């Protein structure tokens, strides 16, 4: 698992992405001699990540509420513990969404989305794809399961599949919410929460330098 955050400038690096993993952090960006990586102490990484972690916590709390649950975020000062707890919460909320989508029975979706935001890829938090959404992406899903949803929400961009998320996962719900919010009752509120998260991350661009 990791947390990828586009933070702008950091020290001598431009267009920096801060990547936090359990026990380590690195800043990746363009330096005086080209592409470079800079190890970052976890305490500093936690400080830089704090406003983004807060934005993700607010987002997940809204998603939890839409799914009839609650999310109590941990302290982000221990960024490793925060990341692990956040990923566990995403998985737990995915189980709630699975029950909702299983109840839908078979359905087919194919819809072009003006801007598709992807806050999660598997167990990774990808703030990068909130700042740089997939514009004009096509979302498709073909669920033939009658008692349990089967398959993935597939994202095509420029004619190429760039992302897949299981229909019974929270990342899959987030993709469907942006493409077909009328599919299930929680999705309109999830779509609204995604848009708010993207706006918040865009407002934070560069503030961690």
mmCIF file of C-alpha atoms in Angstrom:
data_model
loop_
_atom_site.group_PDB
_atom_site.id
_atom_site.type_symbol
_atom_site.label_atom_id
_atom_site.label_comp_id
_atom_site.label_asym_id
_atom_site.label_seq_id
_atom_site.Cartn_x
_atom_site.Cartn_y
_atom_site.Cartn_z
ATOM 1 C CA UNK A 1 0.000 0.000 0.000
ATOM 2 C CA UNK A 2 1.106 3.571 -0.568
ATOM 3 C CA UNK A 3 -0.108 7.154 -0.642
ATOM 4 C CA UNK A 4 0.928 9.120 -3.754
ATOM 5 C CA UNK A 5 0.533 12.881 -3.371
ATOM 6 C CA UNK A 6 1.399 15.551 -5.969
ATOM 7 C CA UNK A 7 2.815 18.337 -3.795
ATOM 8 C CA UNK A 8 4.473 20.613 -6.359
ATOM 9 C CA UNK A 9 7.893 21.915 -5.315
ATOM 10 C CA UNK A 10 10.018 20.445 -2.529
ATOM 11 C CA UNK A 11 13.579 21.630 -1.900
ATOM 12 C CA UNK A 12 15.388 21.426 -5.257
ATOM 13 C CA UNK A 13 12.745 19.270 -6.942
ATOM 14 C CA UNK A 14 9.889 20.444 -9.161
ATOM 15 C CA UNK A 15 6.603 18.660 -9.939
ATOM 16 C CA UNK A 16 7.121 16.444 -6.924
ATOM 17 C CA UNK A 17 5.094 13.369 -6.078
ATOM 18 C CA UNK A 18 5.468 12.304 -2.470
ATOM 19 C CA UNK A 19 5.116 8.534 -2.108
ATOM 20 C CA UNK A 20 4.517 7.225 1.400
ATOM 21 C CA UNK A 21 4.706 3.531 2.200
ATOM 22 C CA UNK A 22 4.620 1.779 5.570
ATOM 23 C CA UNK A 23 7.944 2.690 7.144
ATOM 24 C CA UNK A 24 9.345 4.902 4.375
ATOM 25 C CA UNK A 25 8.727 7.905 2.143
ATOM 26 C CA UNK A 26 10.338 9.291 -0.993
ATOM 27 C CA UNK A 27 9.889 12.447 -3.059
ATOM 28 C CA UNK A 28 10.101 11.970 -6.824
ATOM 29 C CA UNK A 29 10.492 14.907 -9.182
ATOM 30 C CA UNK A 30 12.649 16.886 -11.553
ATOM 31 C CA UNK A 31 15.918 18.231 -10.159
ATOM 32 C CA UNK A 32 18.833 20.279 -11.515
ATOM 33 C CA UNK A 33 20.278 17.196 -13.208
ATOM 34 C CA UNK A 34 16.985 15.616 -14.265
ATOM 35 C CA UNK A 35 14.631 13.120 -12.677
ATOM 36 C CA UNK A 36 15.559 12.415 -9.074
ATOM 37 C CA UNK A 37 14.364 10.675 -5.911
ATOM 38 C CA UNK A 38 14.835 12.079 -2.434
ATOM 39 C CA UNK A 39 14.246 10.019 0.731
ATOM 40 C CA UNK A 40 12.023 11.910 3.176
ATOM 41 C CA UNK A 41 11.903 11.299 6.949
ATOM 42 C CA UNK A 42 8.516 9.927 7.954
ATOM 43 C CA UNK A 43 7.870 12.799 10.369
ATOM 44 C CA UNK A 44 8.334 15.304 7.561
ATOM 45 C CA UNK A 45 6.270 13.163 5.201
ATOM 46 C CA UNK A 46 3.466 13.065 7.773
ATOM 47 C CA UNK A 47 3.512 16.864 8.007
ATOM 48 C CA UNK A 48 3.424 17.262 4.227
ATOM 49 C CA UNK A 49 0.687 14.662 3.868
ATOM 50 C CA UNK A 50 -1.493 15.926 6.730
ATOM 51 C CA UNK A 51 -3.869 18.163 4.706
ATOM 52 C CA UNK A 52 -4.284 15.438 2.087
ATOM 53 C CA UNK A 53 -4.913 12.816 4.769
ATOM 54 C CA UNK A 54 -7.537 15.118 6.261
ATOM 55 C CA UNK A 55 -9.189 15.491 2.848
ATOM 56 C CA UNK A 56 -9.245 11.718 2.364
ATOM 57 C CA UNK A 57 -10.661 11.239 5.860
ATOM 58 C CA UNK A 58 -13.479 13.695 5.173
ATOM 59 C CA UNK A 59 -14.166 11.936 1.892
ATOM 60 C CA UNK A 60 -14.278 8.487 3.454
ATOM 61 C CA UNK A 61 -16.548 9.730 6.241
ATOM 62 C CA UNK A 62 -19.037 10.965 3.619
ATOM 63 C CA UNK A 63 -18.812 7.681 1.729
ATOM 64 C CA UNK A 64 -19.354 5.743 4.945
ATOM 65 C CA UNK A 65 -22.435 7.824 5.714
ATOM 66 C CA UNK A 66 -23.797 7.161 2.215
ATOM 67 C CA UNK A 67 -23.387 3.442 2.893
ATOM 68 C CA UNK A 68 -25.078 3.621 6.290
ATOM 69 C CA UNK A 69 -21.855 3.323 8.262
ATOM 70 C CA UNK A 70 -19.400 5.577 10.076
ATOM 71 C CA UNK A 71 -15.686 6.221 9.746
ATOM 72 C CA UNK A 72 -13.608 7.494 12.647
ATOM 73 C CA UNK A 73 -10.218 8.535 11.258
ATOM 74 C CA UNK A 74 -7.049 7.831 13.216
ATOM 75 C CA UNK A 75 -4.424 10.474 13.919
ATOM 76 C CA UNK A 76 -2.341 11.221 10.837
ATOM 77 C CA UNK A 77 0.792 12.087 12.848
ATOM 78 C CA UNK A 78 1.760 8.392 12.628
ATOM 79 C CA UNK A 79 1.403 8.249 8.870
ATOM 80 C CA UNK A 80 2.060 4.507 8.605
ATOM 81 C CA UNK A 81 -0.669 3.671 11.129
ATOM 82 C CA UNK A 82 -2.999 6.144 9.427
ATOM 83 C CA UNK A 83 -2.404 4.619 5.993
ATOM 84 C CA UNK A 84 -2.976 1.081 7.219
ATOM 85 C CA UNK A 85 -6.173 2.087 9.051
ATOM 86 C CA UNK A 86 -7.499 3.990 6.047
ATOM 87 C CA UNK A 87 -6.965 1.031 3.723
ATOM 88 C CA UNK A 88 -8.717 -1.281 6.196
ATOM 89 C CA UNK A 89 -11.670 1.115 6.272
ATOM 90 C CA UNK A 90 -11.842 1.161 2.463
ATOM 91 C CA UNK A 91 -12.019 -2.633 2.488
ATOM 92 C CA UNK A 92 -14.692 -2.680 5.203
ATOM 93 C CA UNK A 93 -16.844 -0.152 3.371
ATOM 94 C CA UNK A 94 -16.376 -2.198 0.225
ATOM 95 C CA UNK A 95 -18.182 -5.051 1.953
ATOM 96 C CA UNK A 96 -21.158 -2.761 2.572
ATOM 97 C CA UNK A 97 -21.183 -1.642 -1.044
ATOM 98 C CA UNK A 98 -20.973 -5.284 -2.164
ATOM 99 C CA UNK A 99 -24.294 -6.009 -0.464
ATOM 100 C CA UNK A 100 -25.894 -3.062 -2.278
ATOM 101 C CA UNK A 101 -24.592 -3.956 -5.722
ATOM 102 C CA UNK A 102 -25.360 -7.661 -5.262
ATOM 103 C CA UNK A 103 -29.007 -6.714 -4.768
ATOM 104 C CA UNK A 104 -29.140 -5.023 -8.189
ATOM 105 C CA UNK A 105 -28.942 -8.203 -10.219
ATOM 106 C CA UNK A 106 -27.654 -8.082 -13.813
ATOM 107 C CA UNK A 107 -26.842 -4.685 -15.319
ATOM 108 C CA UNK A 108 -24.770 -3.142 -18.076
ATOM 109 C CA UNK A 109 -23.098 0.260 -18.043
ATOM 110 C CA UNK A 110 -21.213 2.077 -20.771
ATOM 111 C CA UNK A 111 -20.858 5.801 -20.339
ATOM 112 C CA UNK A 112 -18.399 8.529 -21.295
ATOM 113 C CA UNK A 113 -17.368 10.702 -18.356
ATOM 114 C CA UNK A 114 -16.038 14.225 -18.816
ATOM 115 C CA UNK A 115 -13.535 13.882 -15.958
ATOM 116 C CA UNK A 116 -13.033 10.620 -14.123
ATOM 117 C CA UNK A 117 -11.292 10.824 -10.758
ATOM 118 C CA UNK A 118 -9.609 7.773 -9.241
ATOM 119 C CA UNK A 119 -8.726 8.256 -5.563
ATOM 120 C CA UNK A 120 -7.816 4.593 -5.033
ATOM 121 C CA UNK A 121 -6.024 1.965 -7.082
ATOM 122 C CA UNK A 122 -6.206 -1.311 -5.235
ATOM 123 C CA UNK A 123 -4.781 -0.635 -1.778
ATOM 124 C CA UNK A 124 -3.060 2.570 -2.899
ATOM 125 C CA UNK A 125 -4.313 6.115 -2.371
ATOM 126 C CA UNK A 126 -3.755 7.964 -5.632
ATOM 127 C CA UNK A 127 -4.210 11.690 -5.107
ATOM 128 C CA UNK A 128 -2.361 12.138 -8.408
ATOM 129 C CA UNK A 129 -5.479 11.057 -10.311
ATOM 130 C CA UNK A 130 -7.524 13.659 -8.482
ATOM 131 C CA UNK A 131 -5.255 16.390 -9.784
ATOM 132 C CA UNK A 132 -4.953 14.748 -13.210
ATOM 133 C CA UNK A 133 -8.273 13.014 -13.967
ATOM 134 C CA UNK A 134 -8.917 10.900 -17.039
ATOM 135 C CA UNK A 135 -10.759 13.322 -19.320
ATOM 136 C CA UNK A 136 -13.276 11.822 -21.717
ATOM 137 C CA UNK A 137 -12.864 8.361 -20.220
ATOM 138 C CA UNK A 138 -15.346 5.595 -21.007
ATOM 139 C CA UNK A 139 -16.591 3.513 -18.091
ATOM 140 C CA UNK A 140 -18.077 0.103 -18.774
ATOM 141 C CA UNK A 141 -19.386 -2.720 -16.626
ATOM 142 C CA UNK A 142 -21.266 -5.881 -17.514
ATOM 143 C CA UNK A 143 -22.657 -7.682 -14.496
ATOM 144 C CA UNK A 144 -24.375 -10.954 -15.295
ATOM 145 C CA UNK A 145 -24.557 -12.172 -11.710
ATOM 146 C CA UNK A 146 -28.069 -12.618 -10.338
ATOM 147 C CA UNK A 147 -27.269 -12.994 -6.650
ATOM 148 C CA UNK A 148 -23.703 -11.648 -6.555
ATOM 149 C CA UNK A 149 -22.127 -8.991 -8.755
ATOM 150 C CA UNK A 150 -19.448 -10.405 -11.034
ATOM 151 C CA UNK A 151 -16.866 -8.491 -13.023
ATOM 152 C CA UNK A 152 -15.190 -5.103 -12.984
ATOM 153 C CA UNK A 153 -15.773 -1.440 -13.629
ATOM 154 C CA UNK A 154 -13.439 -0.818 -16.556
ATOM 155 C CA UNK A 155 -12.007 2.566 -17.512
ATOM 156 C CA UNK A 156 -10.895 3.158 -21.096
ATOM 157 C CA UNK A 157 -8.972 6.275 -22.028
ATOM 158 C CA UNK A 158 -7.759 6.963 -25.531
ATOM 159 C CA UNK A 159 -8.983 3.532 -26.553
ATOM 160 C CA UNK A 160 -6.815 1.795 -23.944
ATOM 161 C CA UNK A 161 -7.919 0.176 -20.693
ATOM 162 C CA UNK A 162 -6.173 2.158 -17.956
ATOM 163 C CA UNK A 163 -7.955 0.917 -14.853
ATOM 164 C CA UNK A 164 -10.154 -1.871 -13.541
ATOM 165 C CA UNK A 165 -11.858 -2.188 -10.177
ATOM 166 C CA UNK A 166 -14.036 -5.026 -8.955
ATOM 167 C CA UNK A 167 -17.751 -4.244 -8.982
ATOM 168 C CA UNK A 168 -18.032 -5.329 -5.340
ATOM 169 C CA UNK A 169 -15.215 -3.048 -4.115
ATOM 170 C CA UNK A 170 -15.337 0.554 -2.970
ATOM 171 C CA UNK A 171 -12.981 1.684 -5.778
ATOM 172 C CA UNK A 172 -15.433 0.070 -8.201
ATOM 173 C CA UNK A 173 -18.328 1.924 -6.570
ATOM 174 C CA UNK A 174 -16.441 5.211 -6.906
ATOM 175 C CA UNK A 175 -15.993 4.661 -10.649
ATOM 176 C CA UNK A 176 -19.645 3.656 -11.118
ATOM 177 C CA UNK A 177 -20.801 6.660 -9.092
ATOM 178 C CA UNK A 178 -19.192 9.006 -11.600
ATOM 179 C CA UNK A 179 -20.568 7.158 -14.630
ATOM 180 C CA UNK A 180 -24.005 5.877 -13.574
ATOM 181 C CA UNK A 181 -25.055 7.415 -10.246
ATOM 182 C CA UNK A 182 -28.663 6.238 -10.637
ATOM 183 C CA UNK A 183 -27.553 2.607 -10.528
ATOM 184 C CA UNK A 184 -27.860 2.336 -6.731
ATOM 185 C CA UNK A 185 -28.972 4.721 -3.946
ATOM 186 C CA UNK A 186 -25.527 5.324 -2.352
ATOM 187 C CA UNK A 187 -23.894 6.377 -5.619
ATOM 188 C CA UNK A 188 -25.107 9.992 -6.005
ATOM 189 C CA UNK A 189 -23.687 10.890 -2.596
ATOM 190 C CA UNK A 190 -20.458 9.057 -3.369
ATOM 191 C CA UNK A 191 -20.161 10.967 -6.656
ATOM 192 C CA UNK A 192 -20.651 14.246 -4.801
ATOM 193 C CA UNK A 193 -17.999 13.269 -2.258
ATOM 194 C CA UNK A 194 -15.531 12.417 -5.049
ATOM 195 C CA UNK A 195 -16.038 15.824 -6.678
ATOM 196 C CA UNK A 196 -15.489 17.545 -3.331
ATOM 197 C CA UNK A 197 -12.328 15.525 -2.690
ATOM 198 C CA UNK A 198 -10.937 16.414 -6.113
ATOM 199 C CA UNK A 199 -11.634 20.106 -5.529
ATOM 200 C CA UNK A 200 -9.967 19.944 -2.123
ATOM 201 C CA UNK A 201 -6.842 18.221 -3.461
ATOM 202 C CA UNK A 202 -6.584 20.742 -6.287
ATOM 203 C CA UNK A 203 -6.766 23.573 -3.752
ATOM 204 C CA UNK A 204 -3.876 22.008 -1.817
ATOM 205 C CA UNK A 205 -1.562 21.772 -4.811
ATOM 206 C CA UNK A 206 1.864 23.021 -3.814
ATOM 207 C CA UNK A 207 1.002 24.002 -0.237
ATOM 208 C CA UNK A 208 3.300 21.375 1.276
ATOM 209 C CA UNK A 209 6.542 22.863 -0.074
#
